[in-house]
Structure formats: C-alpha cells, structure tokens
Amino acid sequence: MAATGTTDLPAAEIAKTARNASFTIKSLPGSARDLALDAIYDALAAYKDDILAANARDMRAAKELVAEGKLSQSLVKRLDLSRAGKYEDMLQGIKDVRALEDPVGKTTMATKLDDDLTLHRYTTPIGTLLIIFEARPEVIANISSLAIKSGNAAILKGGKESTHSFAAIAAVISEALSSTAIPPGAIQLVQSREAVKDLLDQDAYIDLVIPRGGNDLVRYIKSNTKIPVMGHADGLCATYLHSDAELSIAIDVVTDGKTDYPAACNATETLVVHSSVLATVLPGVVAALQANGVSVRCDADSLGALRAVPDSVLSSAGKAILQAATDEDFTTEFLDLVIAVKTVNSLQEAVAHINAHGSGHTDCIVTSSESAAEEFCRMVDSAGVYWNASTRFADGYRYGFGTEVGISTNKVHARGPVGLEGLMIYKYVVRGKGHTAAMYGSGGKKFLHEKIEF
Amino acid sequence: MAATGTTDLPAAEIAKTARNASFTIKSLPGSARDLALDAIYDALAAYKDDILAANARDMRAAKELVAEGKLSQSLVKRLDLSRAGKYEDMLQGIKDVRALEDPVGKTTMATKLDDDLTLHRYTTPIGTLLIIFEARPEVIANISSLAIKSGNAAILKGGKESTHSFAAIAAVISEALSSTAIPPGAIQLVQSREAVKDLLDQDAYIDLVIPRGGNDLVRYIKSNTKIPVMGHADGLCATYLHSDAELSIAIDVVTDGKTDYPAACNATETLVVHSSVLATVLPGVVAALQANGVSVRCDADSLGALRAVPDSVLSSAGKAILQAATDEDFTTEFLDLVIAVKTVNSLQEAVAHINAHGSGHTDCIVTSSESAAEEFCRMVDSAGVYWNASTRFADGYRYGFGTEVGISTNKVHARGPVGLEGLMIYKYVVRGKGHTAAMYGSGGKKFLHEKIEF
C-alpha cells in the first residue's frame, strides 16, 4: 500500500474539491456506486490483519492514557476493533448497504398544477458531508459506504486516539476507490489536528456536519459553524417499570439494556420504577443487574424498599452494595456498569421525568397493558419509544438500514438511527409550456392541484 | 380588543412556556386544531380594517425611512398588506391549510424485525419553533396556521418595521385562540427588541429557528445559535434561454419571472443566454422587459449583439438604455426592476454558472428539447428546477401546500417552499415481548426485516 490515503490540504481546498466531486458522484448510475462498495469490501477484508495491527497500536496508547487518568475507559472500548465480531459486523454493514435499494432519483410527490403544468419531487443526495469523530474507527467504513451508496461526497476527520487505525483504513479505502468511477475527492480522509475549525468555516461548500463523539464535541461544533449539524449527542436512555410490569420481561429488558454494551449511547442509564412494584419486581431486576456487575444507585424510596425486602428476595450482600443516588445521577450518561433508580407514582410522572431528564434518544416501558404502552409511546418525546424491548435495539443495523451514520437526537431532518434516507434531500421540478404566475390568483385561473399517481 | 397579544417575558420563560405548550398541542385531536384555525380566520376577517389601519401607520414610517435612505424600497413593498388581493390571499391561506390532511401520527414505515417484534415510524410535530421576521406581516397568519395545523408551538418575533401591523394581528390572533383548546403558550408573539439574542440561546427548549428576512439576518442567526436554522436566505434565481428557446415562451417566462413581483425571493435576477440566440431570441425578450420598466445590464457579448441588431428588432431608444454589467451584478439579488444578462456557449456552461453564482433557490431553462430540459433539471443543484415555467411558481400556495413558512435554501430537512411537511419529524416505536439485543447478531438469531404493509 503506497497510498497514505489521508490528505493535508488547506480546509478550503478540501471542501471545494469535495463539492466538485459531489456533482460527479451524484450523477453516477447506481451500478457504479455499488461496484465501489464491492471494492471497499474486498480491500478491507484483504487487509484485516494490517488494520487490526494498527488498531492495536492505538489501543496500547489509549490504555496508557487511561492509566494516567487522561482518557475514559468507555472511549477505549469504542476504539477497540478487535472485539469479537466487530470487524465482521463492519464488513457485513458494507454488504448490507450495497443490497439496499438505490435511494437516488426516487419520485416522492407528483402534482398536476394545471393543464401542461406539473410538479414533481425527486430524491437527491444532500451534497457534501463533513463527519468528525473521536474514536470508533469502524465509522470510516460505515460512513464511506453510506455516502457512496447515497451519492454524497464526504470528508472524514478522525480523532487523535484513532490515528493509526484511521490511517490504515484510509489507505485501504483510497486505494480501493482509485480503481472505480468514484472521483478521488468524493471520499477525503483528513488527519491534521488543526483542520476542524477551518473545515467548520466552509459553509459555502459543506452541506451537513455529522459529529460522532461525546456531548462536548457536539456542543463545540454547534457553537462554531453555520453548517447544519446532525447531532449525535447524549444517549441518556431510561427504562420504566410500570405497575403491571412482568418480572421476567423486566429482568431481560433492563439487564440487556444496561449490560449488553454499556459504552454505547443506546445503553439504559436510568431505571424508572412505579412505587407499587418497588418490593415485587424491582428486587429481582436489581439482583440480576448485580449478578452482571452493575452498581445500583437508588433514590430514597427505592433504597428503603429494597433494604426492607427479605434476604430471600435480595441477598444481604446485594443490599449492602446498594448506593444512594444523587440528583446528578439522573442526568448522567454513565457509559459504564452503573444505573440510577428513580421512583414515580404514575405513568404520567414517569413520562415527565423522562421528558425533563432524558436526552430524547430511546426510552422503554415494561408493561402488560397495551393502553399504558400506547400512552407512553405517544407522550415520551424521544426518537425511539419502546414497549417491552431493550433500548439497545436503537441501531441502524437492527432497524434494517444496513448501518448508520449515527443516531440523531435532533428534532429536524433525521431522528434516531440515520441510514441512507437521512443523507438524502429532494428537489422540485416544474414542467410547463410557458406558464406564468400572473395567469393565476385573484381573478385569474385556478390551480388544479391534482395528485399524479407514480 | 383588550388583549395586547404580545408578550414581554424573559426569553427563557417564553421558551419554557412554549415547550410545555408543545406537549399539549401535539396531543390535541386534529378537529381541535382545525377549530382554532376557523377562529383565527373569522377574527382576522372581522378586524381587517383595524389591521390595515395599523399597517398603514407602519407604511408611513417606512416610507419616511426610505426617503432618508435608511430603508430599501423592496422592504416597503414586502411590508404592504394593502396591495390588491394580499389580505384575501392571507385569509385564503388559512382556509387552504385547514383543508389539508392532518399531518400528525401518520405511519411512514413499518417493519417486522422478528416474531412479536415490530418497528413503526410515525410522524410527530417538531415541537417548538422560533420564527424571526423583518417585514411581511402576513407571515404571522401563515406561520400561526401552519404551526397549529401541524401541532407545533411557535414563538414569533417581528421586526421593528412592522411594529403596528404585528401588534394588531397578534392581538386579534391571541383573542381568537383564547376561546379554543390551544394553550395560550402555543403561539407567542414577541415584540421586545432585545429578545432575539436571548431567544437564540434557548436551544434547550427551542427545536428550530426559521428566519424570514434578508441574507444578513439569516447569517446573523446562523452565527449566534446552536438551534438548527431553516434558512430562507437569498433568492438569486436564473432563467436560461437555450439555443432552441421559443421566443414567445422566453418572453412570457422571463417577463413574469422578473416583473410579476420583483421584491420576492423567487423573482428572476439573472438571464443566462446561449450565444446562438443573442441576436434572435434575446432582443425580443429585452424589448418586453424594457416595456415593463426593467433595466437590463449586459455582459460584453450580449451588449455587443444587442447593439448590432436592426432597430426594427430592438429600438434605438431600447439600445441606448442598455447598461454594462459588472461581475457583482451576477451575484446580486436586485429585488427590483433590474436584470443581469450572462452569455454562455453551452448548456453545461449555463449549469456551471448557475451552480457557482446562484443561491440554490429556483432556476429555469427555456428550451424546446426534452433532453436538454432533463439534463438541466438533473445537473442544476437548486431546490427548484423548471422547464418553460416562471421562477415565480416557487411558492407554497402554488405548489398546493396551502401556504408556507418560507422557502428553504438549506440542503437538509426541507428544501424549497416549506408547508406542513417541513414542520414534522417522526419517532420510532418498537414493540416486543421482552426481546433483548443480545439474542441477535454473531451466532444468535437473525432479523427478519420484513416490510409490513400499512
């Protein structure tokens, strides 16, 4: 591999090159974009060992920083590409995206405005994306495949923690694309540290910024750019145990939500519990969490109730390691084996707690009542609202999107796991025969506004 | 009318009140929202004289500022509610919006993930909107109706030029809504001058800002907020006369595009002309423009060609008043009876000029060739691309959206005229029976990802 894959041009050049490439890639047929995905897949499969070796170097450096207290353990977990199945999932994501329908040029609206005057709306790629991420080197493959499939140009800026992984993956992808119809500027991999601020100034050329990192990164970006930001911020997810929650479902859903991958944004951080099940359902859930190494931080009501149950329901050892929760625990994304327990007296109070303290990511109710579930799903103002299913399902792969560019907690454009659809916009095409606006309106012709079937 | 209709609370209070009201308005049935639209319609119709009297006061003040050179003539035109048909159009817009289908709670995706595990996507209101506008008092009625119909809360902040019109309309709307199910905080009308900066800081409560004003206002807002901005910026629209443009269509489309309402953002500002029709089609178009009082600013090629045609094609008086265009003329939104003429040698050159100089709003090709039209529509990167139809059609009413909150030149969320759809987002609902993410993936169960018909 001779190509370094990364670029060190000035930000304005990078952005201008990307915009020009975006005009080319958006005009390529779907087949040419699919061939490029094959090339990336084959190259990443062939160079797996090299890439994992580079990732191991990043991991060693990161672990040293953790030992010095300069880096969080959860970031190290996100950096690790050698975790069982992770590399294969990354590769499979490319194949899954390739298998999806071509999202470019689909008709999404058609109206007959008048005789010989029609309005159509067609999907088009957004144009130029800027993706800034901290760890998670697999993001490069995910985003590159989604960008190419959707006909967008992308600039990817990695963080210093993933320097070696990034350089290795970038080199492989650049070389793979060089033999395809994708113009070289369509996927640019930027590694210089200074570039972020300068790239954020390129609102003349860049159409969307997607930060993949912690809340601090997202807020920094939102404060320093005029480019729209698709925010992947906090994931402060809650699971609520309603008064009629079934014990086995509660245990399964809460344990999976908390322990399946605690460093993920869709992990459950808060357990909201109806006061009527503090002594019945909650103890079994807490015992299961503790058996999986989870520290449980309780508000006064739940702490009192748990300490009062017989040892046969929650062991004295289990009671002894319960902690008292602080107010801050209910607005903290632990990203670790820690959970906060909040007691409420009604479903409405649970909804209010979640809408006030959550991050609008994904929240779940465990209940046997369909009407309670539907009310919860209607009233909780989050991107994902679940009934008897783990918050960990909030994921582009699990939703059937192939993979995702991130999970948006924005309220505009795209919300929840963002796949191809979130990288598309549309244009309106009007076809007439010399029609003028002055012909219509007060005293003039009337519009037909008839729906055209498509 | 006792109610003043406007509020002067601190920005954080206004925003928090709006967010709380958004939870109520989004849970109201469509019928309750429609009744509120009836109430607004009836009240605005009943108080027309009072409102026009208030508008006349604003117009007098604005005209004095124009005389002192402190305000542009185009702003005065946008301020004027007494222009023939304008008030009736505003009222009709409310009725048109009411007649549209309820956009809340529609299913837009449904997937069977596995047995007893489903994923649905439902439309929901965005939440809380902040609309900031300079002139155009009819915006208050347009936005209020769209916000109510779509189940959103809205904060409207008017400019000082429309002080009296704003206060009068705000009072009428507030009084009308007080007898409906819409909570008082759902539509708040803010008039204090200091509030803009403070409101832009309320990203914890406000989900979307919609500026309705000039490019300076939009850029100021984008630089001073973390809230997503739906940009209604420049409208630098071009019409391109291809080598086979038909003279009568060219005259109709260009004249309407330039003169129907020159102060509008969808007015044609640039005339791009293929060199082969400089002496055949262009002179007739220029003569028609000049007959409508338009000043024509030509690049060297078009100026030379027009001066060389016989007086029978373009009068000597017409030739005498032609002006030479500067480079700046091709990036200027005149909003007045001025047009700039640019000569190109091919359709590709026309596309490149428009993509480089335009604002991505609306651009038109006049041609007899379907293939030329389709290439233009595919390659021009604008929200609207038209074939043989005036750029003035870029409008929510003309597109059949009832009315519009603005015309977006963004590349995300909503593009072109924005009606109800642009005020909606969605949420994902997953329904399971205790399903956990750990059950799936490497070695586990496979997802079905079957489309559910809806």
mmCIF file of N, CA and C in Angstrom, chain A residues 274-371:
data_model
loop_
_atom_site.group_PDB
_atom_site.id
_atom_site.type_symbol
_atom_site.label_atom_id
_atom_site.label_comp_id
_atom_site.label_asym_id
_atom_site.label_seq_id
_atom_site.Cartn_x
_atom_site.Cartn_y
_atom_site.Cartn_z
ATOM 1 N N HIS A 274 -42.325 2.259 39.054
ATOM 2 C CA HIS A 274 -43.589 2.612 39.707
ATOM 3 C C HIS A 274 -43.508 2.154 41.161
ATOM 4 N N SER A 275 -43.974 3.010 42.088
ATOM 5 C CA SER A 275 -43.829 2.725 43.522
ATOM 6 C C SER A 275 -44.490 1.404 43.918
ATOM 7 N N SER A 276 -45.511 0.983 43.170
ATOM 8 C CA SER A 276 -46.220 -0.244 43.557
ATOM 9 C C SER A 276 -45.428 -1.520 43.283
ATOM 10 N N VAL A 277 -44.316 -1.422 42.524
ATOM 11 C CA VAL A 277 -43.536 -2.642 42.256
ATOM 12 C C VAL A 277 -42.134 -2.579 42.852
ATOM 13 N N LEU A 278 -41.927 -1.628 43.791
ATOM 14 C CA LEU A 278 -40.603 -1.481 44.408
ATOM 15 C C LEU A 278 -40.189 -2.749 45.152
ATOM 16 N N ALA A 279 -41.173 -3.417 45.770
ATOM 17 C CA ALA A 279 -40.831 -4.588 46.584
ATOM 18 C C ALA A 279 -41.104 -5.899 45.853
ATOM 19 N N THR A 280 -41.737 -5.812 44.646
ATOM 20 C CA THR A 280 -42.101 -7.046 43.941
ATOM 21 C C THR A 280 -41.206 -7.294 42.719
ATOM 22 N N VAL A 281 -41.225 -6.345 41.781
ATOM 23 C CA VAL A 281 -40.446 -6.534 40.544
ATOM 24 C C VAL A 281 -39.012 -6.033 40.694
ATOM 25 N N LEU A 282 -38.844 -4.868 41.327
ATOM 26 C CA LEU A 282 -37.519 -4.250 41.384
ATOM 27 C C LEU A 282 -36.428 -5.142 41.996
ATOM 28 N N PRO A 283 -36.706 -5.845 43.129
ATOM 29 C CA PRO A 283 -35.616 -6.631 43.736
ATOM 30 C C PRO A 283 -35.017 -7.653 42.769
ATOM 31 N N GLY A 284 -35.852 -8.367 42.003
ATOM 32 C CA GLY A 284 -35.354 -9.354 41.053
ATOM 33 C C GLY A 284 -34.503 -8.711 39.972
ATOM 34 N N VAL A 285 -34.918 -7.517 39.533
ATOM 35 C CA VAL A 285 -34.165 -6.798 38.493
ATOM 36 C C VAL A 285 -32.809 -6.368 39.047
ATOM 37 N N VAL A 286 -32.826 -5.866 40.284
ATOM 38 C CA VAL A 286 -31.573 -5.422 40.904
ATOM 39 C C VAL A 286 -30.629 -6.606 41.102
ATOM 40 N N ALA A 287 -31.178 -7.741 41.547
ATOM 41 C CA ALA A 287 -30.335 -8.928 41.744
ATOM 42 C C ALA A 287 -29.682 -9.335 40.426
ATOM 43 N N ALA A 288 -30.452 -9.305 39.337
ATOM 44 C CA ALA A 288 -29.905 -9.677 38.025
ATOM 45 C C ALA A 288 -28.833 -8.684 37.584
ATOM 46 N N LEU A 289 -29.075 -7.403 37.827
ATOM 47 C CA LEU A 289 -28.082 -6.376 37.460
ATOM 48 C C LEU A 289 -26.795 -6.595 38.256
ATOM 49 N N GLN A 290 -26.957 -6.817 39.568
ATOM 50 C CA GLN A 290 -25.777 -7.005 40.423
ATOM 51 C C GLN A 290 -25.001 -8.261 40.018
ATOM 52 N N ALA A 291 -25.736 -9.287 39.589
ATOM 53 C CA ALA A 291 -25.071 -10.515 39.148
ATOM 54 C C ALA A 291 -24.221 -10.256 37.908
ATOM 55 N N ASN A 292 -24.559 -9.187 37.179
ATOM 56 C CA ASN A 292 -23.788 -8.803 35.994
ATOM 57 C C ASN A 292 -22.799 -7.676 36.297
ATOM 58 N N GLY A 293 -22.584 -7.410 37.588
ATOM 59 C CA GLY A 293 -21.556 -6.437 37.958
ATOM 60 C C GLY A 293 -21.990 -4.990 37.930
ATOM 61 N N VAL A 294 -23.303 -4.752 37.916
ATOM 62 C CA VAL A 294 -23.784 -3.375 37.829
ATOM 63 C C VAL A 294 -23.926 -2.753 39.215
ATOM 64 N N SER A 295 -23.410 -1.528 39.381
ATOM 65 C CA SER A 295 -23.642 -0.761 40.618
ATOM 66 C C SER A 295 -24.991 -0.070 40.501
ATOM 67 N N VAL A 296 -25.814 -0.222 41.542
ATOM 68 C CA VAL A 296 -27.166 0.321 41.502
ATOM 69 C C VAL A 296 -27.270 1.508 42.463
ATOM 70 N N ARG A 297 -27.629 2.687 41.911
ATOM 71 C CA ARG A 297 -27.742 3.911 42.729
ATOM 72 C C ARG A 297 -29.209 4.286 42.866
ATOM 73 N N CYS A 298 -29.729 4.239 44.079
ATOM 74 C CA CYS A 298 -31.169 4.346 44.316
ATOM 75 C C CYS A 298 -31.575 5.678 44.929
ATOM 76 N N ASP A 299 -32.775 6.155 44.548
ATOM 77 C CA ASP A 299 -33.346 7.290 45.273
ATOM 78 C C ASP A 299 -33.867 6.769 46.611
ATOM 79 N N ALA A 300 -34.323 7.675 47.479
ATOM 80 C CA ALA A 300 -34.652 7.295 48.860
ATOM 81 C C ALA A 300 -35.732 6.217 48.918
ATOM 82 N N ASP A 301 -36.796 6.385 48.105
ATOM 83 C CA ASP A 301 -37.899 5.424 48.156
ATOM 84 C C ASP A 301 -37.457 4.029 47.732
ATOM 85 N N SER A 302 -36.730 3.931 46.651
ATOM 86 C CA SER A 302 -36.339 2.595 46.183
ATOM 87 C C SER A 302 -35.294 1.974 47.106
ATOM 88 N N LEU A 303 -34.415 2.820 47.658
ATOM 89 C CA LEU A 303 -33.399 2.308 48.585
ATOM 90 C C LEU A 303 -34.076 1.718 49.827
ATOM 91 N N GLY A 304 -35.043 2.449 50.366
ATOM 92 C CA GLY A 304 -35.764 1.981 51.546
ATOM 93 C C GLY A 304 -36.493 0.675 51.274
ATOM 94 N N ALA A 305 -37.174 0.628 50.129
ATOM 95 C CA ALA A 305 -37.956 -0.564 49.798
ATOM 96 C C ALA A 305 -37.053 -1.772 49.604
ATOM 97 N N LEU A 306 -35.934 -1.584 48.911
ATOM 98 C CA LEU A 306 -35.033 -2.710 48.645
ATOM 99 C C LEU A 306 -34.412 -3.235 49.937
ATOM 100 N N ARG A 307 -34.046 -2.302 50.813
ATOM 101 C CA ARG A 307 -33.423 -2.734 52.069
ATOM 102 C C ARG A 307 -34.416 -3.481 52.955
ATOM 103 N N ALA A 308 -35.730 -3.234 52.706
ATOM 104 C CA ALA A 308 -36.756 -3.834 53.569
ATOM 105 C C ALA A 308 -37.214 -5.211 53.102
ATOM 106 N N VAL A 309 -36.853 -5.606 51.870
ATOM 107 C CA VAL A 309 -37.339 -6.916 51.398
ATOM 108 C C VAL A 309 -36.556 -8.034 52.082
ATOM 109 N N PRO A 310 -37.158 -9.233 52.179
ATOM 110 C CA PRO A 310 -36.455 -10.359 52.810
ATOM 111 C C PRO A 310 -35.170 -10.707 52.048
ATOM 112 N N ASP A 311 -34.223 -11.298 52.753
ATOM 113 C CA ASP A 311 -32.964 -11.704 52.122
ATOM 114 C C ASP A 311 -33.180 -12.736 51.024
ATOM 115 N N SER A 312 -34.309 -13.457 51.092
ATOM 116 C CA SER A 312 -34.588 -14.454 50.053
ATOM 117 C C SER A 312 -34.889 -13.771 48.722
ATOM 118 N N VAL A 313 -35.347 -12.516 48.769
ATOM 119 C CA VAL A 313 -35.667 -11.771 47.545
ATOM 120 C C VAL A 313 -34.436 -11.018 47.049
ATOM 121 N N LEU A 314 -33.731 -10.344 47.944
ATOM 122 C CA LEU A 314 -32.465 -9.689 47.588
ATOM 123 C C LEU A 314 -31.487 -9.996 48.722
ATOM 124 N N SER A 315 -30.369 -10.586 48.394
ATOM 125 C CA SER A 315 -29.429 -11.051 49.421
ATOM 126 C C SER A 315 -28.909 -9.891 50.259
ATOM 127 N N SER A 316 -28.468 -10.204 51.444
ATOM 128 C CA SER A 316 -27.944 -9.136 52.293
ATOM 129 C C SER A 316 -26.701 -8.529 51.664
ATOM 130 N N ALA A 317 -25.914 -9.364 50.955
ATOM 131 C CA ALA A 317 -24.745 -8.818 50.255
ATOM 132 C C ALA A 317 -25.197 -7.820 49.198
ATOM 133 N N GLY A 318 -26.274 -8.190 48.481
ATOM 134 C CA GLY A 318 -26.810 -7.301 47.439
ATOM 135 C C GLY A 318 -27.297 -5.997 48.048
ATOM 136 N N LYS A 319 -27.995 -6.095 49.193
ATOM 137 C CA LYS A 319 -28.475 -4.873 49.860
ATOM 138 C C LYS A 319 -27.301 -4.005 50.294
ATOM 139 N N ALA A 320 -26.245 -4.677 50.759
ATOM 140 C CA ALA A 320 -25.106 -3.923 51.315
ATOM 141 C C ALA A 320 -24.416 -3.050 50.269
ATOM 142 N N ILE A 321 -24.420 -3.497 49.006
ATOM 143 C CA ILE A 321 -23.679 -2.709 47.990
ATOM 144 C C ILE A 321 -24.569 -1.712 47.245
ATOM 145 N N LEU A 322 -25.828 -1.594 47.643
ATOM 146 C CA LEU A 322 -26.682 -0.548 47.047
ATOM 147 C C LEU A 322 -26.130 0.818 47.423
ATOM 148 N N GLN A 323 -26.224 1.761 46.488
ATOM 149 C CA GLN A 323 -25.739 3.117 46.773
ATOM 150 C C GLN A 323 -26.897 4.111 46.728
ATOM 151 N N ALA A 324 -26.712 5.234 47.380
ATOM 152 C CA ALA A 324 -27.717 6.296 47.298
ATOM 153 C C ALA A 324 -27.426 7.153 46.066
ATOM 154 N N ALA A 325 -28.472 7.452 45.298
ATOM 155 C CA ALA A 325 -28.301 8.272 44.086
ATOM 156 C C ALA A 325 -28.280 9.751 44.432
ATOM 157 N N THR A 326 -27.496 10.530 43.694
ATOM 158 C CA THR A 326 -27.555 11.988 43.793
ATOM 159 C C THR A 326 -28.420 12.506 42.646
ATOM 160 N N ASP A 327 -28.825 13.782 42.718
ATOM 161 C CA ASP A 327 -29.596 14.378 41.623
ATOM 162 C C ASP A 327 -28.854 14.251 40.298
ATOM 163 N N GLU A 328 -27.538 14.420 40.381
ATOM 164 C CA GLU A 328 -26.721 14.399 39.169
ATOM 165 C C GLU A 328 -26.769 13.048 38.466
ATOM 166 N N ASP A 329 -26.958 11.978 39.242
ATOM 167 C CA ASP A 329 -27.003 10.647 38.631
ATOM 168 C C ASP A 329 -28.120 10.524 37.594
ATOM 169 N N PHE A 330 -29.177 11.335 37.756
ATOM 170 C CA PHE A 330 -30.311 11.214 36.841
ATOM 171 C C PHE A 330 -30.133 12.021 35.555
ATOM 172 N N THR A 331 -29.029 12.757 35.469
ATOM 173 C CA THR A 331 -28.726 13.447 34.204
ATOM 174 C C THR A 331 -27.341 13.029 33.713
ATOM 175 N N THR A 332 -26.850 11.886 34.177
ATOM 176 C CA THR A 332 -25.515 11.427 33.805
ATOM 177 C C THR A 332 -25.584 10.236 32.851
ATOM 178 N N GLU A 333 -24.824 10.335 31.738
ATOM 179 C CA GLU A 333 -24.685 9.192 30.837
ATOM 180 C C GLU A 333 -23.480 8.403 31.345
ATOM 181 N N PHE A 334 -23.726 7.342 32.146
ATOM 182 C CA PHE A 334 -22.611 6.642 32.802
ATOM 183 C C PHE A 334 -21.700 5.954 31.791
ATOM 184 N N LEU A 335 -22.271 5.373 30.734
ATOM 185 C CA LEU A 335 -21.480 4.608 29.756
ATOM 186 C C LEU A 335 -20.660 3.534 30.450
ATOM 187 N N ASP A 336 -21.189 3.022 31.514
ATOM 188 C CA ASP A 336 -20.458 2.071 32.352
ATOM 189 C C ASP A 336 -21.484 1.218 33.123
ATOM 190 N N LEU A 337 -21.003 0.264 33.902
ATOM 191 C CA LEU A 337 -21.908 -0.634 34.627
ATOM 192 C C LEU A 337 -22.469 0.033 35.881
ATOM 193 N N VAL A 338 -23.213 1.102 35.667
ATOM 194 C CA VAL A 338 -23.836 1.873 36.743
ATOM 195 C C VAL A 338 -25.249 2.216 36.274
ATOM 196 N N ILE A 339 -26.212 2.149 37.178
ATOM 197 C CA ILE A 339 -27.575 2.531 36.809
ATOM 198 C C ILE A 339 -28.196 3.309 37.967
ATOM 199 N N ALA A 340 -29.026 4.293 37.643
ATOM 200 C CA ALA A 340 -29.703 5.098 38.660
ATOM 201 C C ALA A 340 -31.180 4.711 38.709
ATOM 202 N N VAL A 341 -31.736 4.592 39.911
ATOM 203 C CA VAL A 341 -33.127 4.163 40.077
ATOM 204 C C VAL A 341 -33.973 5.320 40.609
ATOM 205 N N LYS A 342 -35.053 5.630 39.895
ATOM 206 C CA LYS A 342 -35.948 6.731 40.258
ATOM 207 C C LYS A 342 -37.353 6.188 40.480
ATOM 208 N N THR A 343 -37.967 6.540 41.610
ATOM 209 C CA THR A 343 -39.321 6.074 41.913
ATOM 210 C C THR A 343 -40.358 7.111 41.473
ATOM 211 N N VAL A 344 -41.449 6.648 40.851
ATOM 212 C CA VAL A 344 -42.562 7.536 40.481
ATOM 213 C C VAL A 344 -43.872 6.890 40.927
ATOM 214 N N ASN A 345 -44.936 7.722 40.977
ATOM 215 C CA ASN A 345 -46.222 7.203 41.434
ATOM 216 C C ASN A 345 -47.235 7.005 40.324
ATOM 217 N N SER A 346 -46.847 7.325 39.093
ATOM 218 C CA SER A 346 -47.790 7.156 37.976
ATOM 219 C C SER A 346 -47.017 7.147 36.666
ATOM 220 N N LEU A 347 -47.689 6.673 35.629
ATOM 221 C CA LEU A 347 -47.115 6.699 34.290
ATOM 222 C C LEU A 347 -46.824 8.140 33.866
ATOM 223 N N GLN A 348 -47.744 9.060 34.212
ATOM 224 C CA GLN A 348 -47.552 10.463 33.838
ATOM 225 C C GLN A 348 -46.284 11.023 34.469
ATOM 226 N N GLU A 349 -46.037 10.615 35.720
ATOM 227 C CA GLU A 349 -44.838 11.099 36.394
ATOM 228 C C GLU A 349 -43.572 10.508 35.735
ATOM 229 N N ALA A 350 -43.680 9.275 35.281
ATOM 230 C CA ALA A 350 -42.548 8.653 34.576
ATOM 231 C C ALA A 350 -42.255 9.417 33.276
ATOM 232 N N VAL A 351 -43.322 9.725 32.531
ATOM 233 C CA VAL A 351 -43.167 10.473 31.272
ATOM 234 C C VAL A 351 -42.527 11.830 31.544
ATOM 235 N N ALA A 352 -43.020 12.505 32.582
ATOM 236 C CA ALA A 352 -42.492 13.837 32.897
ATOM 237 C C ALA A 352 -41.014 13.751 33.278
ATOM 238 N N HIS A 353 -40.653 12.726 34.075
ATOM 239 C CA HIS A 353 -39.243 12.575 34.451
ATOM 240 C C HIS A 353 -38.381 12.367 33.203
ATOM 241 N N ILE A 354 -38.831 11.513 32.319
ATOM 242 C CA ILE A 354 -38.039 11.194 31.119
ATOM 243 C C ILE A 354 -37.943 12.397 30.196
ATOM 244 N N ASN A 355 -39.065 13.095 29.961
ATOM 245 C CA ASN A 355 -39.003 14.274 29.083
ATOM 246 C C ASN A 355 -38.123 15.376 29.675
ATOM 247 N N ALA A 356 -38.069 15.462 31.004
ATOM 248 C CA ALA A 356 -37.276 16.526 31.627
ATOM 249 C C ALA A 356 -35.804 16.156 31.764
ATOM 250 N N HIS A 357 -35.489 14.884 32.029
ATOM 251 C CA HIS A 357 -34.103 14.485 32.316
ATOM 252 C C HIS A 357 -33.423 13.755 31.173
ATOM 253 N N GLY A 358 -34.180 13.124 30.288
ATOM 254 C CA GLY A 358 -33.589 12.311 29.224
ATOM 255 C C GLY A 358 -32.998 13.162 28.118
ATOM 256 N N SER A 359 -32.426 12.494 27.128
ATOM 257 C CA SER A 359 -31.821 13.225 26.014
ATOM 258 C C SER A 359 -32.606 13.015 24.728
ATOM 259 N N GLY A 360 -33.804 12.441 24.819
ATOM 260 C CA GLY A 360 -34.615 12.260 23.621
ATOM 261 C C GLY A 360 -34.077 11.195 22.688
ATOM 262 N N HIS A 361 -33.303 10.280 23.213
ATOM 263 C CA HIS A 361 -32.686 9.228 22.392
ATOM 264 C C HIS A 361 -33.651 8.031 22.295
ATOM 265 N N THR A 362 -33.716 7.194 23.332
ATOM 266 C CA THR A 362 -34.551 5.996 23.295
ATOM 267 C C THR A 362 -35.003 5.668 24.716
ATOM 268 N N ASP A 363 -36.292 5.448 24.903
ATOM 269 C CA ASP A 363 -36.811 5.135 26.229
ATOM 270 C C ASP A 363 -37.842 4.033 26.115
ATOM 271 N N CYS A 364 -37.915 3.215 27.174
ATOM 272 C CA CYS A 364 -38.708 1.987 27.115
ATOM 273 C C CYS A 364 -39.675 1.899 28.284
ATOM 274 N N ILE A 365 -40.844 1.305 28.037
ATOM 275 C CA ILE A 365 -41.765 0.962 29.117
ATOM 276 C C ILE A 365 -41.912 -0.553 29.163
ATOM 277 N N VAL A 366 -41.870 -1.112 30.378
ATOM 278 C CA VAL A 366 -42.186 -2.530 30.566
ATOM 279 C C VAL A 366 -43.562 -2.575 31.214
ATOM 280 N N THR A 367 -44.522 -3.127 30.494
ATOM 281 C CA THR A 367 -45.901 -3.179 30.987
ATOM 282 C C THR A 367 -46.645 -4.302 30.286
ATOM 283 N N SER A 368 -47.708 -4.797 30.942
ATOM 284 C CA SER A 368 -48.571 -5.794 30.308
ATOM 285 C C SER A 368 -49.766 -5.132 29.654
ATOM 286 N N SER A 369 -49.893 -3.810 29.825
ATOM 287 C CA SER A 369 -51.070 -3.100 29.344
ATOM 288 C C SER A 369 -50.792 -2.381 28.032
ATOM 289 N N GLU A 370 -51.579 -2.728 26.999
ATOM 290 C CA GLU A 370 -51.394 -2.069 25.707
ATOM 291 C C GLU A 370 -51.706 -0.578 25.796
ATOM 292 N N SER A 371 -52.742 -0.215 26.573
ATOM 293 C CA SER A 371 -53.107 1.204 26.619
ATOM 294 C C SER A 371 -52.032 2.017 27.342
#
